[in-house]
PDB file of C-alpha atoms and ligand atoms in Angstrom:
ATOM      1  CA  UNK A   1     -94.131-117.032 162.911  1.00 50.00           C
ATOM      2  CA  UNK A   2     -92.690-114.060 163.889  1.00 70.00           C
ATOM      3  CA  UNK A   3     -94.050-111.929 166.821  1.00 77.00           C
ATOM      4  CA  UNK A   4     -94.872-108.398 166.740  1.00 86.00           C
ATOM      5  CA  UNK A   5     -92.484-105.775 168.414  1.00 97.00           C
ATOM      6  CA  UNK A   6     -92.307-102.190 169.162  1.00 98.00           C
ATOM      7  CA  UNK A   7     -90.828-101.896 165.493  1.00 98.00           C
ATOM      8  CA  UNK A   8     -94.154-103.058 164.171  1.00 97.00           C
ATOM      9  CA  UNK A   9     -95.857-100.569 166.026  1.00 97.00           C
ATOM     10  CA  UNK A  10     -93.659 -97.670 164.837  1.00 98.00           C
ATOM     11  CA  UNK A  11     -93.728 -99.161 161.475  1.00 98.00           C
ATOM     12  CA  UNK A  12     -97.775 -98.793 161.565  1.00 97.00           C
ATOM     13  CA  UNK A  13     -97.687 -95.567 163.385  1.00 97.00           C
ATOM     14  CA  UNK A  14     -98.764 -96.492 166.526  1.00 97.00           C
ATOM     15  CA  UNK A  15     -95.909 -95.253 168.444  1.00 96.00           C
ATOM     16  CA  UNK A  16     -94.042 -92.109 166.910  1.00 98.00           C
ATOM     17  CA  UNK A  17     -90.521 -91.867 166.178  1.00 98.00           C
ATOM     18  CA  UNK A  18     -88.050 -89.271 164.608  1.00 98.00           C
ATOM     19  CA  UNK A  19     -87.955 -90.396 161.112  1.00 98.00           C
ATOM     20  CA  UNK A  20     -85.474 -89.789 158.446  1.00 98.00           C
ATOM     21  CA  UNK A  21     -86.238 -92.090 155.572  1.00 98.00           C
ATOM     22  CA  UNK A  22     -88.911 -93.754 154.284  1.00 98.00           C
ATOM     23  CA  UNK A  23     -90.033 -96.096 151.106  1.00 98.00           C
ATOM     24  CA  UNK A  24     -91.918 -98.875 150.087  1.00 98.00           C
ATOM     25  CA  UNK A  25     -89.441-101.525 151.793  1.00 98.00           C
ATOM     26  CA  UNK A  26     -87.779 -99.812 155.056  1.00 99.00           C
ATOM     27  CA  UNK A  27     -87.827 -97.268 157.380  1.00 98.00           C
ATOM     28  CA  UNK A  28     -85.299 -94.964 158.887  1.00 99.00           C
ATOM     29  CA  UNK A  29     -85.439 -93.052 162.052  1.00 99.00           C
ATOM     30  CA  UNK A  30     -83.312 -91.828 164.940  1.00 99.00           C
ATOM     31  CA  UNK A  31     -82.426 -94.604 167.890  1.00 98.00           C
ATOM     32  CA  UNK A  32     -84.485 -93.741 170.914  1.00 98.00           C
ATOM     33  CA  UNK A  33     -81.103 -94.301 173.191  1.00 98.00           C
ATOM     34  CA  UNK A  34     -78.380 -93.065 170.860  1.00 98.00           C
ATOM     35  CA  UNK A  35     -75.343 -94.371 171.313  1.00 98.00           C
ATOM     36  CA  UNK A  36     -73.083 -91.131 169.193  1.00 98.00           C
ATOM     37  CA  UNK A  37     -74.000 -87.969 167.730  1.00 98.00           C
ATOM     38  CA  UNK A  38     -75.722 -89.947 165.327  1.00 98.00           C
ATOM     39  CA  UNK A  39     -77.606 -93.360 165.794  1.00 98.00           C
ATOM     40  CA  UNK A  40     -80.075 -94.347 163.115  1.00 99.00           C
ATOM     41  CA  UNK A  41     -82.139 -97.276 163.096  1.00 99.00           C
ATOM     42  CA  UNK A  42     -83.517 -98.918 159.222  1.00 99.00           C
ATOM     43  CA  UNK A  43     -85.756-101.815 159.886  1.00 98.00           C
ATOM     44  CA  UNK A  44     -87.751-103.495 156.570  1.00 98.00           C
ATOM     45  CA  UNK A  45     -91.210-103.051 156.798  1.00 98.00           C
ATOM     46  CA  UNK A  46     -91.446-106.725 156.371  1.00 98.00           C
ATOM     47  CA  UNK A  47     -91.289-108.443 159.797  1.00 97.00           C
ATOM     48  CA  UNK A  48     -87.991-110.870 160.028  1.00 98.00           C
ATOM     49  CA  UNK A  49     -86.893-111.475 163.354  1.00 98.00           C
ATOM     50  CA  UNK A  50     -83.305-111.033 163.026  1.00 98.00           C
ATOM     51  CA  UNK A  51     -81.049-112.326 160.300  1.00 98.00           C
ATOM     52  CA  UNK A  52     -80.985-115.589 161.402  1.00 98.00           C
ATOM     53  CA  UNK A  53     -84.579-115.815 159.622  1.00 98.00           C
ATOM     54  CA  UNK A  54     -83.188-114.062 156.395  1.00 98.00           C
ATOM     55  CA  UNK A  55     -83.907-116.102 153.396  1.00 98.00           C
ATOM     56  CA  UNK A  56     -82.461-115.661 149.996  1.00 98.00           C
ATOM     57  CA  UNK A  57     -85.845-114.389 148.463  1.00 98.00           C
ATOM     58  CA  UNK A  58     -84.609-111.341 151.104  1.00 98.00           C
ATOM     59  CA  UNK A  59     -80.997-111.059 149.627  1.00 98.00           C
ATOM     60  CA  UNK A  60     -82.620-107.617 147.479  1.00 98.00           C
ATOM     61  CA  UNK A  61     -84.018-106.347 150.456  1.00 98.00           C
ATOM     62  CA  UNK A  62     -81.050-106.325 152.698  1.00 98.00           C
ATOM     63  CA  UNK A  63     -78.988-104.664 149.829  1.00 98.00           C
ATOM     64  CA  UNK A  64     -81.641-102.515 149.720  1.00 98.00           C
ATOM     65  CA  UNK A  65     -81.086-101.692 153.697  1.00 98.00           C
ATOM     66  CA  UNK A  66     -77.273-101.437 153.198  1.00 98.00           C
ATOM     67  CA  UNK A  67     -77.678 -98.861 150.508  1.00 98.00           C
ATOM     68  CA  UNK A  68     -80.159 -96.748 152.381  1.00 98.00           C
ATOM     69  CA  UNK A  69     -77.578 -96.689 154.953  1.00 98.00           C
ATOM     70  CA  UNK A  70     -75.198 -95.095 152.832  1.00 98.00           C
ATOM     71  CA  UNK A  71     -77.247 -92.143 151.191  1.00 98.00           C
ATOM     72  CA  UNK A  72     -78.349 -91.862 155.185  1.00 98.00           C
ATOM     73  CA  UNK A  73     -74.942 -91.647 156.573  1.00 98.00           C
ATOM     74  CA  UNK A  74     -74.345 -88.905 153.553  1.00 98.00           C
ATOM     75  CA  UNK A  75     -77.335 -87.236 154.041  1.00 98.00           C
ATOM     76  CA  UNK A  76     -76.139 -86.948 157.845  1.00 98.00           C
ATOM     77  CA  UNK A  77     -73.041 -85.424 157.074  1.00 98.00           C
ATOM     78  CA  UNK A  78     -71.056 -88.457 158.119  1.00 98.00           C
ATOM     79  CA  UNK A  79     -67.522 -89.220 156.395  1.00 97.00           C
ATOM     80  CA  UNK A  80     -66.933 -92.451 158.485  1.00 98.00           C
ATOM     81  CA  UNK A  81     -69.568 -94.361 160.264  1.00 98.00           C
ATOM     82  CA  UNK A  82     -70.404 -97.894 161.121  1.00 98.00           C
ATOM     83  CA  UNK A  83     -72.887-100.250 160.119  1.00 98.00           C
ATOM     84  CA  UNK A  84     -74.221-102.487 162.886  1.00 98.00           C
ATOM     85  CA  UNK A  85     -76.812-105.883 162.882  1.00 98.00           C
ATOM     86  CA  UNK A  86     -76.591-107.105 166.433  1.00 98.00           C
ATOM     87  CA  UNK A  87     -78.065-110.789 165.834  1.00 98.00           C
ATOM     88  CA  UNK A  88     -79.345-112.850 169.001  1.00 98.00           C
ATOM     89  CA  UNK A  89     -79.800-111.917 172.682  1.00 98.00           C
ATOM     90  CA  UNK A  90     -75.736-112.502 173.645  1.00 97.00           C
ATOM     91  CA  UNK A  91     -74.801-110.483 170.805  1.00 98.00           C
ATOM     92  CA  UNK A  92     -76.835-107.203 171.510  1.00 97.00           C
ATOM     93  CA  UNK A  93     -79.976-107.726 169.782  1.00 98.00           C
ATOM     94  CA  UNK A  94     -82.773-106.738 172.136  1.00 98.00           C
ATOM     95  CA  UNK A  95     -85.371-106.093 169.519  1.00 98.00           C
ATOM     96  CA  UNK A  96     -86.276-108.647 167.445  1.00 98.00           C
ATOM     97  CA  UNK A  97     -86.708-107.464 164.375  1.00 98.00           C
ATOM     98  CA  UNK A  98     -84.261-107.263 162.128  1.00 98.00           C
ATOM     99  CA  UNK A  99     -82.589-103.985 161.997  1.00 98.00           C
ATOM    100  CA  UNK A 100     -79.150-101.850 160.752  1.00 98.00           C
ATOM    101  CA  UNK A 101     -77.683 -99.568 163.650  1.00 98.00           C
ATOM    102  CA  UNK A 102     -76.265 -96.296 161.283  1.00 98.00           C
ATOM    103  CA  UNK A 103     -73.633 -95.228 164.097  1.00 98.00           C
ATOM    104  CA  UNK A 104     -71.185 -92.107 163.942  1.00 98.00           C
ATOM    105  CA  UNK A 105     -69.639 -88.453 164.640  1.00 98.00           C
ATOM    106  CA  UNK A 106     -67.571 -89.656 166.514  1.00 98.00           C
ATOM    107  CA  UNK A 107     -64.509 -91.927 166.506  1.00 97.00           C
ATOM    108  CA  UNK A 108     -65.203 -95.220 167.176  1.00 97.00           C
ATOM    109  CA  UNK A 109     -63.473 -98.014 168.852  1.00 96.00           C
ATOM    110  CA  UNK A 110     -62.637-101.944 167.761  1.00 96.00           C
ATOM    111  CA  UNK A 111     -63.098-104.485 168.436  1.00 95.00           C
ATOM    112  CA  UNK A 112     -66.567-103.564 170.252  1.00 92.00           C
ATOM    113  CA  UNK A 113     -66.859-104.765 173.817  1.00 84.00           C
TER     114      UNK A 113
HETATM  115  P1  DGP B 201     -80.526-103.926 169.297  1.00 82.29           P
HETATM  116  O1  DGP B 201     -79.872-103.857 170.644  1.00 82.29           O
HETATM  117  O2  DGP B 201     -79.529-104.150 168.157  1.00 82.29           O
HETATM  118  O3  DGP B 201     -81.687-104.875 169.261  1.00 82.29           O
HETATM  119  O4  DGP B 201     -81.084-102.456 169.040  1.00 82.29           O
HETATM  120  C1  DGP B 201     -82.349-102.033 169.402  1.00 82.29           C
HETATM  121  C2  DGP B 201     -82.309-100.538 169.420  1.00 82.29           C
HETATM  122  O5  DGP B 201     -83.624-100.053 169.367  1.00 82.29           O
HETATM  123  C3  DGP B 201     -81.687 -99.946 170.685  1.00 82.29           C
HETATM  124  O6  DGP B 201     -80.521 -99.224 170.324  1.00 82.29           O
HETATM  125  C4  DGP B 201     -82.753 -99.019 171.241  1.00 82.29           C
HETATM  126  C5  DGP B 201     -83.718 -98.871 170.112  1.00 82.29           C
HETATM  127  N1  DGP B 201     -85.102 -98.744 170.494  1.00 82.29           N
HETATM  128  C6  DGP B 201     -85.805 -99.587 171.284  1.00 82.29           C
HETATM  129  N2  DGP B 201     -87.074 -99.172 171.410  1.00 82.29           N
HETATM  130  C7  DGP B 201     -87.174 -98.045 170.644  1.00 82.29           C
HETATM  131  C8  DGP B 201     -88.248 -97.149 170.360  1.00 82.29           C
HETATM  132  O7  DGP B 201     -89.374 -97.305 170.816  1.00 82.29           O
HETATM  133  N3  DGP B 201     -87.963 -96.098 169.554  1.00 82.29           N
HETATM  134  C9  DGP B 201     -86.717 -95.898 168.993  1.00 82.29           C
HETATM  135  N4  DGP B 201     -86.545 -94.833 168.221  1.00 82.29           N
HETATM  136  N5  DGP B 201     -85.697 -96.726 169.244  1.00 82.29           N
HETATM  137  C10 DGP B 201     -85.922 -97.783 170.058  1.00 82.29           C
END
């Protein structure tokens, strides 16, 4: 079973965010901590944990996610960005709930640290 986190809440309106895209299977809004000009966090509005819990049945939803990102990242203005899923705690991921960092306007490094 997956647990609840501050995604869920934002996903049910309980705590507000800046959004930028919404339909029937994610949500898009604006990365409370942002780490370049733009940051944009899409999360599913079903609850996985991370993508370690990803099951095929989901394979239309994540394309779903990584297409979102796109017309986001256009609608943003953005020529170049980068698409981010930190999975587990030593790779990054401090919310558990599975979710695509939209990251750009500005150049950006690699390998990331
Ligand atoms: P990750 O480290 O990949 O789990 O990314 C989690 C991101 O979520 C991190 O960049 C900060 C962001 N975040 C955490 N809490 C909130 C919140 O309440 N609102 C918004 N907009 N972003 C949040």
């Amino acid at each position: 079973m997956n647990n609840p986190t501050i995604f869920s809440q934002i996903l049910k309106g309980e705590i507000p965010c800046d959004e930028v895209y919404s339909d029937e299977l994610c949500l898009g809004f604006r990365d409370i901590s942002p780490q370049a000009p733009v940051h944009i966090l899409i999360i599913p509005r079903k609850n996985i944990s991370s993508l370690k819990d990803a099951e095929k049945k989901d394979a239309e939803l994540l394309g779903h996610l990584l297409i979102v990102a796109g017309q986001i990242a256009n609608k943003e203005g953005l020529e170049d960005w980068r698409t981010v899923i930190n999975t587990g705690e030593k790779a990054g991921q401090t919310v558990f709930h599975l979710h695509l960092h939209v990251i750009g306007g500005r150049p950006l490094e690699w390998p990331p640290g």
